[in-house]
Coordinates of C-alpha atoms and ligand atoms in Angstrom, one line a residue:
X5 CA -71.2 67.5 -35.5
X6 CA -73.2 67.9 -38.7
X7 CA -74.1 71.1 -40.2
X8 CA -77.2 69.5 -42.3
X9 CA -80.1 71.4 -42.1
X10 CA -83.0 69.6 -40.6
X11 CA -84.5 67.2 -43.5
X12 CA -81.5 67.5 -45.5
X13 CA -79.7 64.5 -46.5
X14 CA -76.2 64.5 -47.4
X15 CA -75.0 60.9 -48.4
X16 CA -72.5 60.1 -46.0
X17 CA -72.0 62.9 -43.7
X18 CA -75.2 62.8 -41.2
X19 CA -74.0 60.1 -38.6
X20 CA -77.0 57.4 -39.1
X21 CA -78.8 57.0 -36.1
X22 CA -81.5 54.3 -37.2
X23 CA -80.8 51.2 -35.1
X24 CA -82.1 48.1 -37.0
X25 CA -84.1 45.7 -35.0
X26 CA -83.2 42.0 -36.4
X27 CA -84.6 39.0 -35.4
X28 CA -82.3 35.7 -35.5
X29 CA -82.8 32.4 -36.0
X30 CA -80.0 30.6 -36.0
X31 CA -81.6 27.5 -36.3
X32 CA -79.9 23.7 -37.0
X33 CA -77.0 22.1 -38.1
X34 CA -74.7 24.9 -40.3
X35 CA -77.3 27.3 -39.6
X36 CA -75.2 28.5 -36.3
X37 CA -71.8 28.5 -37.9
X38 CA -72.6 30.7 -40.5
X39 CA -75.1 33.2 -38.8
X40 CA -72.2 34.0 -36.8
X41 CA -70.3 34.8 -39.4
X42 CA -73.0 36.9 -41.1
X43 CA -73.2 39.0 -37.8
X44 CA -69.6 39.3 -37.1
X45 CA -69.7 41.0 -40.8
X46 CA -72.4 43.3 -40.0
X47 CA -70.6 44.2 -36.6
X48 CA -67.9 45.1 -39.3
X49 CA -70.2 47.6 -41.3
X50 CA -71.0 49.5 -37.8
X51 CA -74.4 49.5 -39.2
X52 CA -76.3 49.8 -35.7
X53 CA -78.3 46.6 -34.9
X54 CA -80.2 45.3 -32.1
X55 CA -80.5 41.4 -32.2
X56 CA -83.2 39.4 -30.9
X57 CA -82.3 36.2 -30.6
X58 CA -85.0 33.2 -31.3
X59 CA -84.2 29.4 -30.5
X60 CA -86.1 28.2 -33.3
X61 CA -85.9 25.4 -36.0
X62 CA -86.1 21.2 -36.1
X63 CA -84.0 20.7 -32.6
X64 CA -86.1 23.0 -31.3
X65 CA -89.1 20.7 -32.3
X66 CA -87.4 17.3 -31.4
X67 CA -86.8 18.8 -27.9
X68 CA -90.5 19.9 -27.0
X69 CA -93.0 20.1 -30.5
X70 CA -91.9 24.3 -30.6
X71 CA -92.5 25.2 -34.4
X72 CA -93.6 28.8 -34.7
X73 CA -95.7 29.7 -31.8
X74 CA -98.6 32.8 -33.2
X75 CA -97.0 35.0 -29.9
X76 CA -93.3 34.5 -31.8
X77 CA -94.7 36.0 -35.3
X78 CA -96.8 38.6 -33.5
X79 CA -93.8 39.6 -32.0
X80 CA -92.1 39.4 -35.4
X81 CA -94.4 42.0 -37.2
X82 CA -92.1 44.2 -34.7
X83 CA -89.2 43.9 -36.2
X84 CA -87.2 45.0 -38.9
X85 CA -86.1 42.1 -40.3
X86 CA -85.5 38.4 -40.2
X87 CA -82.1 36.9 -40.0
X88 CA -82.3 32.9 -40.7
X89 CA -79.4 30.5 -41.1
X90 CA -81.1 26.8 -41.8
X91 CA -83.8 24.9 -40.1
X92 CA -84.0 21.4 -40.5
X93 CA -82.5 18.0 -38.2
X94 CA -83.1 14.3 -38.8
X95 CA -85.8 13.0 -37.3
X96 CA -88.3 15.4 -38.0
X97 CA -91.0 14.5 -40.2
X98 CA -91.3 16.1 -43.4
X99 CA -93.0 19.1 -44.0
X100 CA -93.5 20.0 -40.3
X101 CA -90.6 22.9 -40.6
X102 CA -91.1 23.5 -44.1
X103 CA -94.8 24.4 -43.6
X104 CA -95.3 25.1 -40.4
X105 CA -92.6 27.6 -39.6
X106 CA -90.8 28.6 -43.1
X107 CA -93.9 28.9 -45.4
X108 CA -96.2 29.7 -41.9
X109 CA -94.0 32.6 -42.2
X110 CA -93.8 33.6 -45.8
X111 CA -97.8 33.9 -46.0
X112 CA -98.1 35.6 -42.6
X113 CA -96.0 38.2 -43.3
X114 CA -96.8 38.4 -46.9
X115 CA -93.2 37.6 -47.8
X116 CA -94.4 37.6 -51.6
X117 CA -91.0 37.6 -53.5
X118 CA -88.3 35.5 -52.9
X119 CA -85.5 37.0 -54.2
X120 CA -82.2 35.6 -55.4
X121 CA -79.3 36.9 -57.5
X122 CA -76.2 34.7 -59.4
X123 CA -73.5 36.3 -59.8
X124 CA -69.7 34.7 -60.9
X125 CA -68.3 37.6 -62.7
X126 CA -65.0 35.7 -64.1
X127 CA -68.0 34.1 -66.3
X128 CA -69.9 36.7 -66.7
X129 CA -73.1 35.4 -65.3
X130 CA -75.4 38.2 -63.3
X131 CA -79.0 37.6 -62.9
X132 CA -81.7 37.3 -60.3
X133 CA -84.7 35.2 -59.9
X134 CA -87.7 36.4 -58.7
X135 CA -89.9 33.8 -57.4
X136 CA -93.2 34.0 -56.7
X137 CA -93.5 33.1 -52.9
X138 CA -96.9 32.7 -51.4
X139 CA -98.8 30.7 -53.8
X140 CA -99.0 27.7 -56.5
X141 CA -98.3 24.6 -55.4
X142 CA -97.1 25.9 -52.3
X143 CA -100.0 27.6 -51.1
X144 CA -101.6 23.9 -49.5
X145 CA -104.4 22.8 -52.0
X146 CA -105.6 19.5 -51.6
X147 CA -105.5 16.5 -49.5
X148 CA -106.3 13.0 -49.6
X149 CA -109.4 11.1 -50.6
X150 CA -109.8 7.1 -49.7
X151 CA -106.3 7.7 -47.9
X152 CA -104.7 4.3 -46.9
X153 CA -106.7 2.3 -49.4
X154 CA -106.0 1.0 -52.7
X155 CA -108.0 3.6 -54.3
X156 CA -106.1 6.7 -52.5
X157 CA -105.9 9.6 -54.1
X158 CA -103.8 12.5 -53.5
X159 CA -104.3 16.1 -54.9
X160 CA -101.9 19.3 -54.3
X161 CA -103.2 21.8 -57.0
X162 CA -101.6 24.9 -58.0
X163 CA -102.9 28.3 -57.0
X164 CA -102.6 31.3 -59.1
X165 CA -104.3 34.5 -58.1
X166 CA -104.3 37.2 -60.9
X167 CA -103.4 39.8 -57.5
X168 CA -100.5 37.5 -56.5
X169 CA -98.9 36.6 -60.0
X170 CA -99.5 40.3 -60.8
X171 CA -97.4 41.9 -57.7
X172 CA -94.5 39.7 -58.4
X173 CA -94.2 40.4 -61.9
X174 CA -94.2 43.7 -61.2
X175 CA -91.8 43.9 -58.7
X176 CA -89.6 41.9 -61.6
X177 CA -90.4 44.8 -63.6
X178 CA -89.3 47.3 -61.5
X179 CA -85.7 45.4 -60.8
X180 CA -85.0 44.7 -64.7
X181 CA -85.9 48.6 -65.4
X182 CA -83.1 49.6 -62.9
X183 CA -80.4 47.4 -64.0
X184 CA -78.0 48.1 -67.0
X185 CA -79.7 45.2 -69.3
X186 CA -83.3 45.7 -68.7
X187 CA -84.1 42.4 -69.6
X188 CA -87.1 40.3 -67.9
X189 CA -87.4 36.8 -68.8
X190 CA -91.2 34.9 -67.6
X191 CA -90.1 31.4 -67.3
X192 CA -92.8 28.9 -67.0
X193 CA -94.8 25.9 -68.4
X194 CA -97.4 27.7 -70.6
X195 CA -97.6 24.5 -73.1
X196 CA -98.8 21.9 -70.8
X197 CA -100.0 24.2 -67.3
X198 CA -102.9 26.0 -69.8
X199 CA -105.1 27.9 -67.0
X200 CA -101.9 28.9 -64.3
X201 CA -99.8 29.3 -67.7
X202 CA -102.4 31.8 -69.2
X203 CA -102.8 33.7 -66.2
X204 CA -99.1 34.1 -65.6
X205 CA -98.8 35.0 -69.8
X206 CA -101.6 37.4 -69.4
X207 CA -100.5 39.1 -66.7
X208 CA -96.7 39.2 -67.5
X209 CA -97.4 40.8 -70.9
X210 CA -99.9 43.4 -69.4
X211 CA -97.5 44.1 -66.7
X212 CA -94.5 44.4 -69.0
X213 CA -96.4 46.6 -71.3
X214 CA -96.5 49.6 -68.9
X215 CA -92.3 49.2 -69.1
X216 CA -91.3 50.1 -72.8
X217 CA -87.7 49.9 -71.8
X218 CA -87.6 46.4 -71.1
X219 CA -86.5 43.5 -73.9
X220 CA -88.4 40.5 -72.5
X221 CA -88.1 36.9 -72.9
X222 CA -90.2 33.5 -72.6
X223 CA -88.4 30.2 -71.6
X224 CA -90.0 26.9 -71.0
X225 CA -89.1 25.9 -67.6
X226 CA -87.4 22.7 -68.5
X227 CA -85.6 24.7 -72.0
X228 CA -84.6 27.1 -69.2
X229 CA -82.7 24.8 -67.1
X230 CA -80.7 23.8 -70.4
X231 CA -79.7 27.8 -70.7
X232 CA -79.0 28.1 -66.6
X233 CA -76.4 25.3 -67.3
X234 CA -74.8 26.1 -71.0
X235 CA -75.5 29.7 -71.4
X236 CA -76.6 31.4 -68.1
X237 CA -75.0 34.5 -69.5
X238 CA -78.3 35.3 -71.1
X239 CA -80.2 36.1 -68.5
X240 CA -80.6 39.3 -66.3
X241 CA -83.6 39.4 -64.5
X242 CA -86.3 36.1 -64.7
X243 CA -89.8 35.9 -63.1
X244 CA -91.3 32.5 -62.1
X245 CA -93.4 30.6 -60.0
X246 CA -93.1 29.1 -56.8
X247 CA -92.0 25.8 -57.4
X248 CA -90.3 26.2 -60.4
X249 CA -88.5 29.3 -58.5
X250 CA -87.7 26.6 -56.0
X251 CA -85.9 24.2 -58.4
X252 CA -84.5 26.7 -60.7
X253 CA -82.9 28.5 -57.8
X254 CA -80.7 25.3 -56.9
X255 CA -79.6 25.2 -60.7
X256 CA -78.6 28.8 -60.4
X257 CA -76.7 28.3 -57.5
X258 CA -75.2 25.0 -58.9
X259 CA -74.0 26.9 -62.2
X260 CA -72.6 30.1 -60.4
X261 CA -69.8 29.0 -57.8
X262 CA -71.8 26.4 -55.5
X263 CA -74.9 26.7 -53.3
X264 CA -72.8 27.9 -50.6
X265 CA -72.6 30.9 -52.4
X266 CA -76.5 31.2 -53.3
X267 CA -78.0 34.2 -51.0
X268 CA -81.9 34.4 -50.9
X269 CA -84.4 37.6 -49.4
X270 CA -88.0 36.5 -48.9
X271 CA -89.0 40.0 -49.3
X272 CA -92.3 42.2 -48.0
X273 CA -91.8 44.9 -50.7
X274 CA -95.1 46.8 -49.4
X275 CA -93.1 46.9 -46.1
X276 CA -96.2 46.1 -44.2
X277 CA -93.8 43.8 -42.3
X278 CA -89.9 42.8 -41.6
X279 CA -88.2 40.5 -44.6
X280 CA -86.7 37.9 -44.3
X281 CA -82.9 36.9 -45.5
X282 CA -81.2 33.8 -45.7
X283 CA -79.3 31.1 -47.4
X284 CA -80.4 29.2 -49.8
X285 CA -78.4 26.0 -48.0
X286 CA -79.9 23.9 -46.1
X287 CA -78.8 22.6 -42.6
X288 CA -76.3 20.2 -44.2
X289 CA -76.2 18.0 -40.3
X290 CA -73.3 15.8 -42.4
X291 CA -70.6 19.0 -41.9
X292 CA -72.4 20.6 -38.9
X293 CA -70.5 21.8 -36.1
X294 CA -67.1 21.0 -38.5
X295 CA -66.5 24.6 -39.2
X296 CA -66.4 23.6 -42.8
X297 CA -69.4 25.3 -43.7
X298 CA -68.7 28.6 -46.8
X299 CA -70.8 31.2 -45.2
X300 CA -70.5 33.3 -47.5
X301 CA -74.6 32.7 -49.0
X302 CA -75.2 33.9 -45.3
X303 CA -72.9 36.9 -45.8
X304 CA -73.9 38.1 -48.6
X305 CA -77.8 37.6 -47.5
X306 CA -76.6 39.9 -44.6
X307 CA -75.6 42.2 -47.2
X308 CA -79.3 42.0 -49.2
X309 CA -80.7 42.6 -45.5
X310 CA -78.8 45.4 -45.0
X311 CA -79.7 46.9 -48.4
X312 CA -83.2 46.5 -48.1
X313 CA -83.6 48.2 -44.6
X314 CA -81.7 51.3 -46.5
X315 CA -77.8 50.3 -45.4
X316 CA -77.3 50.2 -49.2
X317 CA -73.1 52.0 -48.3
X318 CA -72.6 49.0 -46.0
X319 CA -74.1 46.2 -48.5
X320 CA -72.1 47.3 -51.3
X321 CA -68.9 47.1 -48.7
X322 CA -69.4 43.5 -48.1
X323 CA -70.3 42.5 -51.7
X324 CA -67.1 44.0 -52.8
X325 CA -65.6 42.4 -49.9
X326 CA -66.5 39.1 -50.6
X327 CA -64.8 40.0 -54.4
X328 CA -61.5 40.6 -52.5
X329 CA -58.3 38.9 -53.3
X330 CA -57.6 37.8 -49.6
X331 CA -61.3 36.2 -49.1
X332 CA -60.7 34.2 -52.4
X333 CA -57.4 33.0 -50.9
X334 CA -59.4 31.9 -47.4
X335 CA -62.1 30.0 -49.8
X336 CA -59.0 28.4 -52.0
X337 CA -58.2 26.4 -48.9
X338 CA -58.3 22.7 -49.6
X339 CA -61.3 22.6 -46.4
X340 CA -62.9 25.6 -46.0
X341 CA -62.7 27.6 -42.4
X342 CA -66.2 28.8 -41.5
X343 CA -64.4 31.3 -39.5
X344 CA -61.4 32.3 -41.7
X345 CA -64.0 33.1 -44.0
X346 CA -65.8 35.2 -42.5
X347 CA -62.6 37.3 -41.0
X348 CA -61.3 38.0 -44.1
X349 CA -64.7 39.3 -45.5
X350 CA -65.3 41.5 -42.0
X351 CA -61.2 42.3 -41.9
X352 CA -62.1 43.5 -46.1
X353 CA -65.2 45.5 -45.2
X354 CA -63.7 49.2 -44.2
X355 CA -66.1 51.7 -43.3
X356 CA -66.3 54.3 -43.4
X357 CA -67.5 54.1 -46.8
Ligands
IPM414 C1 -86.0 27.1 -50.2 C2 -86.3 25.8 -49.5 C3 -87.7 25.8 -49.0 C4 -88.6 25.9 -50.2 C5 -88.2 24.6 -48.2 C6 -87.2 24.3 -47.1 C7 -89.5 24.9 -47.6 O1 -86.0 24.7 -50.4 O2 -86.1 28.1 -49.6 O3 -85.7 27.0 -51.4 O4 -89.0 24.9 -50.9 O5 -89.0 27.0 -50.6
MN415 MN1 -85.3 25.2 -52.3

């Protein structure tokens, strides 16, 4: 029994009695090995969770045209959060996932920052990318004109609302100013893109000006992908736009142990609505159903999930987990064992903490 007094807090001694409702989506191909593994970890943390379980995802499509049906996300708004391994199988046309169920999802729940750190501290690299995560190119400008003819044209502008590039910059600010560096970085195309450019340059330097602790930075995005792969050490915290988020984000995870490693939050931070977590990985149908699969991205987006709905003991526990001599020995293996994996990271996180 606790002695606190009502509305007291005292860090680890009032039992927590929040029980977090998660929806899963499993979803295709690796997607199912290593959202298993990202529960059995959270099962580890005894952070209380009640799972809701959605068969979702390009099987789901193939077998009867299911992408994200509106009753599905209206039950969504309901939750907590979103749990996702990785949607996408052969044979389904592109873009029908992609837009219709992953981005379907980022605009209707306003998921406007898609968040996602590096870290490989034997070389030193920490930093996270905050990419902007309902507009530019993303956000379905355009179409066709004279489609199927030899004077076709095809449009797919980039949109830049000063309210949307704004919110994300400022959430960037707000993550640099409470890390140890308090460096921001805007990384974008400002020499060639001359009216989204300006409106992201504008906005960062009015943004940044209310935060006179923070150094900040401008990179070109294509100088920036030189940095990401000879010097990622300079960066702490970088802002960007969607698509450039998009292929910036592989780099990083290419440059900081492997995208198997690369953990992503598409995050509401007004909390008018549950977040979402996953890896950064795709399906990958060549090694599906192998148990090959490093779940550890899906681990440690567990851990980001658990941190953002206030779990912050139990994220730390598996992030220090997954530093742990005995998990580097299960991902030394000469194949990697989906399940070996995630045992030694569950058997490593100890709570209580
Ligand atoms: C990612 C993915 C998605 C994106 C696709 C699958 C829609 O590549 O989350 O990075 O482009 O955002
Ligand atoms: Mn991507």
């Amino acid at each position: 029994m606790s002695n606190v007094q009502d509305g007291e807090r005292v860090q680890g001694t009032e039992p927590k009695n929040t029980r977090h409702k998660i929806g899963i989506v499993a979803g295709d191909g690796i997607g199912n090995d290593v959202v298993a593994e990202g529960l059995k970890v959270i099962a580890a943390t005894g952070v209380e969770t009640e799972l809701v379980h959605y068969d979702l995802g390009g099987e789901r499509y193939l077998r009867d045209e299911t992408i994200l049906p509106d009753s599905v996300l209206e039950e969504w708004r309901a939750l907590d959060a979103l749990y996702f391994g990785a949607v996408g199988a052969p044979g389904v046309p592109p873009g029908v996932i992609e837009r219709g169920l992953l981005l379907k999802m980022r605009f209707e729940l306003d998921l406007y920052v898609n968040l996602r750190p590096f870290r490989l501290p034997e070389q030193n690299i920490d930093m996270f990318v905050v990419r902007e995560n309902t507009e530019g190119t993303y956000a379905g400008e355009g179409g066709f004109l004279r489609k199927g003819t030899p004077y076709e044209v095809a449009t797919q502008g980039s949109v830049n609302t000063r309210k949307g590039v704004e919110r994300c910059i400022r959430f960037a600010c707000e993550l640099a100013q409470s890390r140890p560096a308090r460096h921001l970085t805007l990384v974008h195309k400002t020499n060639v893109l001359t009216f989204a450019g300006d409106l992201w340059e504008r906005s960062f330097n009015e943004v940044v000006s209310e935060y006179s602790e923070l150094e900040t930075a401008y990179n070109h995005v294509d100088a920036a992908c030189i940095y990401f792969v000879e010097n990622p050490q300079r960066y702490d915290v970088i802002v960007t736009d969607n698509l450039f988020g998009d292929i910036l984000t592989d780099l990083g995870g290419a440059v900081s142990g492997g995208i198997g490693k690369a953990a992503s939050a598409n995050l509401n931070p007004d909390r008018t609505g549950p977040s979402m977590f996953e890896p950064v990985h795709g399906s990958a149908p060549d090694i599906a159903g192998q148990g090959i699969a490093d779940p550890t991205a899906a681990i440690l987006s567990a851990a980001m999930m658990l941190d953002f709905l206030g779990e912050s003991e139990a994220a730390a526990a598996i992030q220090l987990a997954c530093d742990s001599p005995e998990v580097a020995n299960a991902l030394n293996a000469t194949t990697i064992e989906t399940t070996a994996v995630g045992d030694a990271i569950a058997e490593a996180v100890k709570p209580p903490f």
